[in-house]
JSON list of C-alpha atoms and ligand atoms in Angstrom, two decimals:
[
{"chain": "A", "resi": 24, "resn": "UNK", "atom": "CA", "xyz": [-0.05, 0.00, -0.04]},
{"chain": "A", "resi": 25, "resn": "UNK", "atom": "CA", "xyz": [1.29, 3.45, -0.84]},
{"chain": "A", "resi": 26, "resn": "UNK", "atom": "CA", "xyz": [2.15, 5.97, 1.87]},
{"chain": "A", "resi": 27, "resn": "UNK", "atom": "CA", "xyz": [-0.50, 8.70, 2.10]},
{"chain": "A", "resi": 28, "resn": "UNK", "atom": "CA", "xyz": [0.91, 12.19, 1.23]},
{"chain": "A", "resi": 29, "resn": "UNK", "atom": "CA", "xyz": [-0.12, 15.75, 0.80]},
{"chain": "A", "resi": 30, "resn": "UNK", "atom": "CA", "xyz": [-0.12, 17.04, -2.74]},
{"chain": "A", "resi": 31, "resn": "UNK", "atom": "CA", "xyz": [0.48, 20.84, -2.79]},
{"chain": "A", "resi": 32, "resn": "UNK", "atom": "CA", "xyz": [-0.25, 22.71, -6.03]},
{"chain": "A", "resi": 33, "resn": "UNK", "atom": "CA", "xyz": [0.02, 26.36, -6.90]},
{"chain": "A", "resi": 34, "resn": "UNK", "atom": "CA", "xyz": [-1.25, 28.22, -9.88]},
{"chain": "A", "resi": 35, "resn": "UNK", "atom": "CA", "xyz": [1.96, 30.17, -10.58]},
{"chain": "A", "resi": 36, "resn": "UNK", "atom": "CA", "xyz": [5.66, 30.31, -9.73]},
{"chain": "A", "resi": 37, "resn": "UNK", "atom": "CA", "xyz": [4.84, 33.57, -7.98]},
{"chain": "A", "resi": 38, "resn": "UNK", "atom": "CA", "xyz": [2.79, 31.59, -5.44]},
{"chain": "A", "resi": 39, "resn": "UNK", "atom": "CA", "xyz": [5.61, 29.12, -4.80]},
{"chain": "A", "resi": 40, "resn": "UNK", "atom": "CA", "xyz": [7.35, 30.81, -1.76]},
{"chain": "A", "resi": 41, "resn": "UNK", "atom": "CA", "xyz": [4.10, 30.88, 0.13]},
{"chain": "A", "resi": 42, "resn": "UNK", "atom": "CA", "xyz": [3.33, 27.20, -0.63]},
{"chain": "A", "resi": 43, "resn": "UNK", "atom": "CA", "xyz": [6.90, 26.29, 0.44]},
{"chain": "A", "resi": 44, "resn": "UNK", "atom": "CA", "xyz": [6.16, 27.81, 3.88]},
{"chain": "A", "resi": 45, "resn": "UNK", "atom": "CA", "xyz": [3.46, 25.23, 4.11]},
{"chain": "A", "resi": 46, "resn": "UNK", "atom": "CA", "xyz": [5.92, 22.63, 3.02]},
{"chain": "A", "resi": 47, "resn": "UNK", "atom": "CA", "xyz": [8.24, 23.52, 5.93]},
{"chain": "A", "resi": 48, "resn": "UNK", "atom": "CA", "xyz": [5.48, 22.95, 8.39]},
{"chain": "A", "resi": 49, "resn": "UNK", "atom": "CA", "xyz": [4.86, 19.55, 6.87]},
{"chain": "A", "resi": 50, "resn": "UNK", "atom": "CA", "xyz": [8.55, 18.85, 7.09]},
{"chain": "A", "resi": 51, "resn": "UNK", "atom": "CA", "xyz": [8.41, 19.67, 10.74]},
{"chain": "A", "resi": 52, "resn": "UNK", "atom": "CA", "xyz": [5.46, 17.39, 11.26]},
{"chain": "A", "resi": 53, "resn": "UNK", "atom": "CA", "xyz": [7.26, 14.68, 9.24]},
{"chain": "A", "resi": 54, "resn": "UNK", "atom": "CA", "xyz": [4.31, 14.46, 6.77]},
{"chain": "A", "resi": 55, "resn": "UNK", "atom": "CA", "xyz": [5.27, 13.31, 3.22]},
{"chain": "A", "resi": 56, "resn": "UNK", "atom": "CA", "xyz": [4.38, 15.88, 0.63]},
{"chain": "A", "resi": 57, "resn": "UNK", "atom": "CA", "xyz": [5.23, 17.23, -2.78]},
{"chain": "A", "resi": 58, "resn": "UNK", "atom": "CA", "xyz": [4.86, 20.57, -4.55]},
{"chain": "A", "resi": 59, "resn": "UNK", "atom": "CA", "xyz": [3.85, 21.24, -8.15]},
{"chain": "A", "resi": 60, "resn": "UNK", "atom": "CA", "xyz": [3.23, 24.47, -10.10]},
{"chain": "A", "resi": 61, "resn": "UNK", "atom": "CA", "xyz": [0.26, 23.78, -12.37]},
{"chain": "A", "resi": 62, "resn": "UNK", "atom": "CA", "xyz": [-2.19, 26.41, -13.48]},
{"chain": "A", "resi": 63, "resn": "UNK", "atom": "CA", "xyz": [-5.74, 25.19, -13.88]},
{"chain": "A", "resi": 64, "resn": "UNK", "atom": "CA", "xyz": [-6.29, 27.64, -16.64]},
{"chain": "A", "resi": 65, "resn": "UNK", "atom": "CA", "xyz": [-2.94, 27.50, -18.48]},
{"chain": "A", "resi": 66, "resn": "UNK", "atom": "CA", "xyz": [-2.33, 23.72, -18.26]},
{"chain": "A", "resi": 67, "resn": "UNK", "atom": "CA", "xyz": [-5.64, 21.96, -17.55]},
{"chain": "A", "resi": 68, "resn": "UNK", "atom": "CA", "xyz": [-4.54, 18.67, -19.22]},
{"chain": "A", "resi": 69, "resn": "UNK", "atom": "CA", "xyz": [-1.37, 18.57, -17.06]},
{"chain": "A", "resi": 70, "resn": "UNK", "atom": "CA", "xyz": [-3.57, 19.15, -14.03]},
{"chain": "A", "resi": 71, "resn": "UNK", "atom": "CA", "xyz": [-5.76, 16.18, -15.02]},
{"chain": "A", "resi": 72, "resn": "UNK", "atom": "CA", "xyz": [-2.77, 13.89, -15.61]},
{"chain": "A", "resi": 73, "resn": "UNK", "atom": "CA", "xyz": [-1.09, 14.98, -12.26]},
{"chain": "A", "resi": 74, "resn": "UNK", "atom": "CA", "xyz": [-4.33, 14.42, -10.22]},
{"chain": "A", "resi": 75, "resn": "UNK", "atom": "CA", "xyz": [-4.69, 10.88, -11.63]},
{"chain": "A", "resi": 76, "resn": "UNK", "atom": "CA", "xyz": [-1.01, 9.94, -11.07]},
{"chain": "A", "resi": 77, "resn": "UNK", "atom": "CA", "xyz": [-0.63, 11.64, -7.67]},
{"chain": "A", "resi": 78, "resn": "UNK", "atom": "CA", "xyz": [-3.76, 9.83, -6.45]},
{"chain": "A", "resi": 79, "resn": "UNK", "atom": "CA", "xyz": [-2.48, 6.53, -7.61]},
{"chain": "A", "resi": 80, "resn": "UNK", "atom": "CA", "xyz": [0.81, 7.23, -5.82]},
{"chain": "A", "resi": 81, "resn": "UNK", "atom": "CA", "xyz": [-1.00, 7.97, -2.49]},
{"chain": "A", "resi": 82, "resn": "UNK", "atom": "CA", "xyz": [-2.05, 11.68, -2.51]},
{"chain": "A", "resi": 83, "resn": "UNK", "atom": "CA", "xyz": [-4.89, 11.89, 0.08]},
{"chain": "A", "resi": 84, "resn": "UNK", "atom": "CA", "xyz": [-5.18, 15.62, 0.74]},
{"chain": "A", "resi": 85, "resn": "UNK", "atom": "CA", "xyz": [-4.60, 18.46, -1.73]},
{"chain": "A", "resi": 86, "resn": "UNK", "atom": "CA", "xyz": [-3.51, 21.90, -0.79]},
{"chain": "A", "resi": 87, "resn": "UNK", "atom": "CA", "xyz": [-4.13, 24.38, -3.62]},
{"chain": "A", "resi": 88, "resn": "UNK", "atom": "CA", "xyz": [-2.81, 27.93, -3.62]},
{"chain": "A", "resi": 89, "resn": "UNK", "atom": "CA", "xyz": [-4.00, 30.44, -6.31]},
{"chain": "A", "resi": 90, "resn": "UNK", "atom": "CA", "xyz": [-4.71, 34.11, -6.63]},
{"chain": "A", "resi": 91, "resn": "UNK", "atom": "CA", "xyz": [-6.98, 36.32, -8.75]},
{"chain": "A", "resi": 92, "resn": "UNK", "atom": "CA", "xyz": [-9.71, 34.17, -10.30]},
{"chain": "A", "resi": 93, "resn": "UNK", "atom": "CA", "xyz": [-8.32, 31.39, -8.05]},
{"chain": "A", "resi": 94, "resn": "UNK", "atom": "CA", "xyz": [-10.05, 28.42, -9.62]},
{"chain": "A", "resi": 95, "resn": "UNK", "atom": "CA", "xyz": [-7.38, 25.93, -8.94]},
{"chain": "A", "resi": 96, "resn": "UNK", "atom": "CA", "xyz": [-8.76, 24.49, -5.67]},
{"chain": "A", "resi": 97, "resn": "UNK", "atom": "CA", "xyz": [-12.20, 24.22, -7.17]},
{"chain": "A", "resi": 98, "resn": "UNK", "atom": "CA", "xyz": [-10.90, 22.53, -10.27]},
{"chain": "A", "resi": 99, "resn": "UNK", "atom": "CA", "xyz": [-9.06, 20.00, -8.10]},
{"chain": "A", "resi": 100, "resn": "UNK", "atom": "CA", "xyz": [-12.10, 19.43, -5.89]},
{"chain": "A", "resi": 101, "resn": "UNK", "atom": "CA", "xyz": [-14.20, 18.89, -9.04]},
{"chain": "A", "resi": 102, "resn": "UNK", "atom": "CA", "xyz": [-11.96, 16.01, -10.06]},
{"chain": "A", "resi": 103, "resn": "UNK", "atom": "CA", "xyz": [-10.93, 14.45, -6.73]},
{"chain": "A", "resi": 104, "resn": "UNK", "atom": "CA", "xyz": [-12.94, 12.60, -4.02]},
{"chain": "A", "resi": 105, "resn": "UNK", "atom": "CA", "xyz": [-10.08, 13.53, -1.48]},
{"chain": "A", "resi": 106, "resn": "UNK", "atom": "CA", "xyz": [-10.19, 16.57, 0.71]},
{"chain": "A", "resi": 107, "resn": "UNK", "atom": "CA", "xyz": [-9.03, 19.82, -0.93]},
{"chain": "A", "resi": 108, "resn": "UNK", "atom": "CA", "xyz": [-7.76, 22.85, 1.07]},
{"chain": "A", "resi": 109, "resn": "UNK", "atom": "CA", "xyz": [-7.69, 26.18, -0.76]},
{"chain": "A", "resi": 110, "resn": "UNK", "atom": "CA", "xyz": [-5.18, 28.89, -0.06]},
{"chain": "A", "resi": 111, "resn": "UNK", "atom": "CA", "xyz": [-6.31, 32.23, -1.45]},
{"chain": "A", "resi": 112, "resn": "UNK", "atom": "CA", "xyz": [-3.26, 34.31, -2.56]},
{"chain": "A", "resi": 113, "resn": "UNK", "atom": "CA", "xyz": [-2.87, 37.94, -1.81]},
{"chain": "A", "resi": 114, "resn": "UNK", "atom": "CA", "xyz": [-2.85, 40.49, -4.63]},
{"chain": "A", "resi": 115, "resn": "UNK", "atom": "CA", "xyz": [-5.42, 41.34, -7.27]},
{"chain": "A", "resi": 116, "resn": "UNK", "atom": "CA", "xyz": [-7.89, 44.24, -7.31]},
{"chain": "A", "resi": 117, "resn": "UNK", "atom": "CA", "xyz": [-9.09, 43.42, -3.70]},
{"chain": "A", "resi": 118, "resn": "UNK", "atom": "CA", "xyz": [-5.75, 42.47, -2.13]},
{"chain": "A", "resi": 119, "resn": "UNK", "atom": "CA", "xyz": [-6.71, 38.69, -1.89]},
{"chain": "A", "resi": 120, "resn": "UNK", "atom": "CA", "xyz": [-10.37, 39.18, -0.88]},
{"chain": "A", "resi": 121, "resn": "UNK", "atom": "CA", "xyz": [-11.16, 38.39, -4.51]},
{"chain": "A", "resi": 122, "resn": "UNK", "atom": "CA", "xyz": [-9.22, 35.13, -4.36]},
{"chain": "A", "resi": 123, "resn": "UNK", "atom": "CA", "xyz": [-10.73, 34.32, -0.90]},
{"chain": "A", "resi": 124, "resn": "UNK", "atom": "CA", "xyz": [-14.25, 34.64, -2.23]},
{"chain": "A", "resi": 125, "resn": "UNK", "atom": "CA", "xyz": [-13.41, 32.72, -5.38]},
{"chain": "A", "resi": 126, "resn": "UNK", "atom": "CA", "xyz": [-11.86, 29.87, -3.42]},
{"chain": "A", "resi": 127, "resn": "UNK", "atom": "CA", "xyz": [-14.52, 29.69, -0.65]},
{"chain": "A", "resi": 128, "resn": "UNK", "atom": "CA", "xyz": [-17.70, 30.00, -2.65]},
{"chain": "A", "resi": 129, "resn": "UNK", "atom": "CA", "xyz": [-17.96, 26.43, -3.91]},
{"chain": "A", "resi": 130, "resn": "UNK", "atom": "CA", "xyz": [-21.25, 24.96, -5.03]},
{"chain": "A", "resi": 131, "resn": "UNK", "atom": "CA", "xyz": [-23.13, 22.55, -2.77]},
{"chain": "A", "resi": 132, "resn": "UNK", "atom": "CA", "xyz": [-21.70, 19.03, -3.05]},
{"chain": "A", "resi": 133, "resn": "UNK", "atom": "CA", "xyz": [-18.09, 20.10, -3.93]},
{"chain": "A", "resi": 134, "resn": "UNK", "atom": "CA", "xyz": [-16.44, 21.59, -0.79]},
{"chain": "A", "resi": 135, "resn": "UNK", "atom": "CA", "xyz": [-13.09, 23.31, -0.61]},
{"chain": "A", "resi": 136, "resn": "UNK", "atom": "CA", "xyz": [-11.91, 23.96, 2.99]},
{"chain": "A", "resi": 137, "resn": "UNK", "atom": "CA", "xyz": [-10.45, 27.45, 2.68]},
{"chain": "A", "resi": 138, "resn": "UNK", "atom": "CA", "xyz": [-7.85, 28.99, 4.94]},
{"chain": "A", "resi": 139, "resn": "UNK", "atom": "CA", "xyz": [-6.90, 32.65, 5.32]},
{"chain": "A", "resi": 140, "resn": "UNK", "atom": "CA", "xyz": [-5.32, 34.65, 2.57]},
{"chain": "A", "resi": 141, "resn": "UNK", "atom": "CA", "xyz": [-1.66, 33.45, 2.12]},
{"chain": "A", "resi": 142, "resn": "UNK", "atom": "CA", "xyz": [-2.00, 30.96, 5.05]},
{"chain": "A", "resi": 143, "resn": "UNK", "atom": "CA", "xyz": [-0.37, 27.93, 3.44]},
{"chain": "A", "resi": 144, "resn": "UNK", "atom": "CA", "xyz": [1.14, 27.17, 6.90]},
{"chain": "A", "resi": 145, "resn": "UNK", "atom": "CA", "xyz": [-2.46, 26.76, 8.31]},
{"chain": "A", "resi": 146, "resn": "UNK", "atom": "CA", "xyz": [-3.37, 24.68, 5.30]},
{"chain": "A", "resi": 147, "resn": "UNK", "atom": "CA", "xyz": [-0.43, 22.33, 6.02]},
{"chain": "A", "resi": 148, "resn": "UNK", "atom": "CA", "xyz": [-1.55, 21.94, 9.64]},
{"chain": "A", "resi": 149, "resn": "UNK", "atom": "CA", "xyz": [-5.08, 21.18, 8.49]},
{"chain": "A", "resi": 150, "resn": "UNK", "atom": "CA", "xyz": [-3.83, 18.65, 5.93]},
{"chain": "A", "resi": 151, "resn": "UNK", "atom": "CA", "xyz": [-1.71, 17.00, 8.61]},
{"chain": "A", "resi": 152, "resn": "UNK", "atom": "CA", "xyz": [-4.69, 16.90, 10.99]},
{"chain": "A", "resi": 153, "resn": "UNK", "atom": "CA", "xyz": [-6.80, 15.21, 8.27]},
{"chain": "A", "resi": 154, "resn": "UNK", "atom": "CA", "xyz": [-4.09, 12.55, 7.75]},
{"chain": "A", "resi": 155, "resn": "UNK", "atom": "CA", "xyz": [-3.68, 12.20, 11.49]},
{"chain": "A", "resi": 156, "resn": "UNK", "atom": "CA", "xyz": [-7.21, 10.79, 11.81]},
{"chain": "A", "resi": 157, "resn": "UNK", "atom": "CA", "xyz": [-5.75, 7.49, 10.69]},
{"chain": "A", "resi": 158, "resn": "UNK", "atom": "CA", "xyz": [-2.24, 7.93, 12.13]},
{"chain": "A", "resi": 159, "resn": "UNK", "atom": "CA", "xyz": [-1.82, 8.04, 15.87]},
{"chain": "A", "resi": 160, "resn": "UNK", "atom": "CA", "xyz": [1.94, 8.86, 15.62]},
{"chain": "A", "resi": 161, "resn": "UNK", "atom": "CA", "xyz": [1.19, 11.85, 13.50]},
{"chain": "A", "resi": 162, "resn": "UNK", "atom": "CA", "xyz": [-1.59, 12.87, 15.89]},
{"chain": "A", "resi": 163, "resn": "UNK", "atom": "CA", "xyz": [1.00, 12.90, 18.73]},
{"chain": "A", "resi": 164, "resn": "UNK", "atom": "CA", "xyz": [3.39, 14.99, 16.69]},
{"chain": "A", "resi": 165, "resn": "UNK", "atom": "CA", "xyz": [0.58, 17.55, 16.02]},
{"chain": "A", "resi": 166, "resn": "UNK", "atom": "CA", "xyz": [-0.20, 17.74, 19.76]},
{"chain": "A", "resi": 167, "resn": "UNK", "atom": "CA", "xyz": [3.54, 18.32, 20.47]},
{"chain": "A", "resi": 168, "resn": "UNK", "atom": "CA", "xyz": [3.71, 21.08, 17.72]},
{"chain": "A", "resi": 169, "resn": "UNK", "atom": "CA", "xyz": [0.67, 22.81, 19.33]},
{"chain": "A", "resi": 170, "resn": "UNK", "atom": "CA", "xyz": [2.11, 22.35, 22.80]},
{"chain": "A", "resi": 171, "resn": "UNK", "atom": "CA", "xyz": [5.36, 23.91, 21.67]},
{"chain": "A", "resi": 172, "resn": "UNK", "atom": "CA", "xyz": [3.64, 26.94, 20.26]},
{"chain": "A", "resi": 173, "resn": "UNK", "atom": "CA", "xyz": [1.73, 27.44, 23.52]},
{"chain": "A", "resi": 174, "resn": "UNK", "atom": "CA", "xyz": [4.99, 27.03, 25.48]},
{"chain": "A", "resi": 175, "resn": "UNK", "atom": "CA", "xyz": [6.61, 29.74, 23.38]},
{"chain": "A", "resi": 176, "resn": "UNK", "atom": "CA", "xyz": [3.92, 32.15, 24.46]},
{"chain": "A", "resi": 177, "resn": "UNK", "atom": "CA", "xyz": [4.24, 31.15, 28.18]},
{"chain": "A", "resi": 178, "resn": "UNK", "atom": "CA", "xyz": [7.97, 31.70, 27.91]},
{"chain": "A", "resi": 179, "resn": "UNK", "atom": "CA", "xyz": [7.68, 35.08, 26.23]},
{"chain": "A", "resi": 180, "resn": "UNK", "atom": "CA", "xyz": [9.57, 37.60, 28.47]},
{"chain": "A", "resi": 181, "resn": "UNK", "atom": "CA", "xyz": [6.50, 39.90, 28.44]},
{"chain": "A", "resi": 182, "resn": "UNK", "atom": "CA", "xyz": [4.58, 37.09, 30.34]},
{"chain": "A", "resi": 183, "resn": "UNK", "atom": "CA", "xyz": [7.41, 36.55, 32.80]},
{"chain": "A", "resi": 184, "resn": "UNK", "atom": "CA", "xyz": [7.31, 40.14, 34.13]},
{"chain": "A", "resi": 185, "resn": "UNK", "atom": "CA", "xyz": [5.98, 40.55, 37.69]},
{"chain": "A", "resi": 186, "resn": "UNK", "atom": "CA", "xyz": [4.84, 43.71, 39.25]},
{"chain": "B", "resi": 17, "resn": "LIG", "atom": "C1", "xyz": [-3.13, 33.03, -10.40]},
{"chain": "B", "resi": 17, "resn": "LIG", "atom": "O1", "xyz": [-2.81, 34.35, -10.75]},
{"chain": "B", "resi": 17, "resn": "LIG", "atom": "C2", "xyz": [-1.88, 32.48, -9.76]},
{"chain": "B", "resi": 17, "resn": "LIG", "atom": "O2", "xyz": [-2.25, 31.55, -8.84]},
{"chain": "B", "resi": 17, "resn": "LIG", "atom": "C3", "xyz": [-1.20, 33.71, -9.08]},
{"chain": "B", "resi": 17, "resn": "LIG", "atom": "O3", "xyz": [-1.57, 33.88, -7.77]},
{"chain": "B", "resi": 17, "resn": "LIG", "atom": "C4", "xyz": [-1.79, 34.80, -9.94]},
{"chain": "B", "resi": 17, "resn": "LIG", "atom": "C5", "xyz": [-0.73, 35.58, -10.79]},
{"chain": "B", "resi": 17, "resn": "LIG", "atom": "O4", "xyz": [-0.14, 34.57, -11.57]},
{"chain": "B", "resi": 17, "resn": "LIG", "atom": "P1", "xyz": [1.01, 35.08, -12.51]},
{"chain": "B", "resi": 17, "resn": "LIG", "atom": "O5", "xyz": [0.34, 35.90, -13.56]},
{"chain": "B", "resi": 17, "resn": "LIG", "atom": "O6", "xyz": [2.05, 35.71, -11.76]},
{"chain": "B", "resi": 17, "resn": "LIG", "atom": "O7", "xyz": [1.62, 33.75, -13.16]},
{"chain": "B", "resi": 17, "resn": "LIG", "atom": "O8", "xyz": [-3.40, 32.27, -11.50]}
]
């Protein structure tokens, strides 16, 4: 049986640094993943081929980052039974609000779980959480990740001050 992994796709090379931030979170959580740059509009056939092949290889959650018309996540959700997380990218005439609305407003029956504008890091955590429903070791790593971020706040010097 193939190892489940997160397939991360962005619509343009200009989206890549943001998506790579999500990849770093998945590295930290030791979640297998890969990144592709495939525009739903400029290379629809490549997107079809990739989705088929990635699913055969074990892709079980898709993270899709796109800006402007931002149809990538919806195009993937239309073709895949596996969960799709959309990352609206900043920019455009409404500074990312346009991409947010394009990503989140899916028709009934074809959901895309949408995170905040540019929040590929949160998309990565959510993807890991989805995979962790069938992976106790991963669930433990996510709990540790969350505990570490809480500890960082507790350790912040501003919270150590006494009056
Ligand atoms: C979208 O348009 C991409 O996802 C990107 O966020 C935006 C700009 O793309 P480029 O014109 O820089 O390739 O399709």
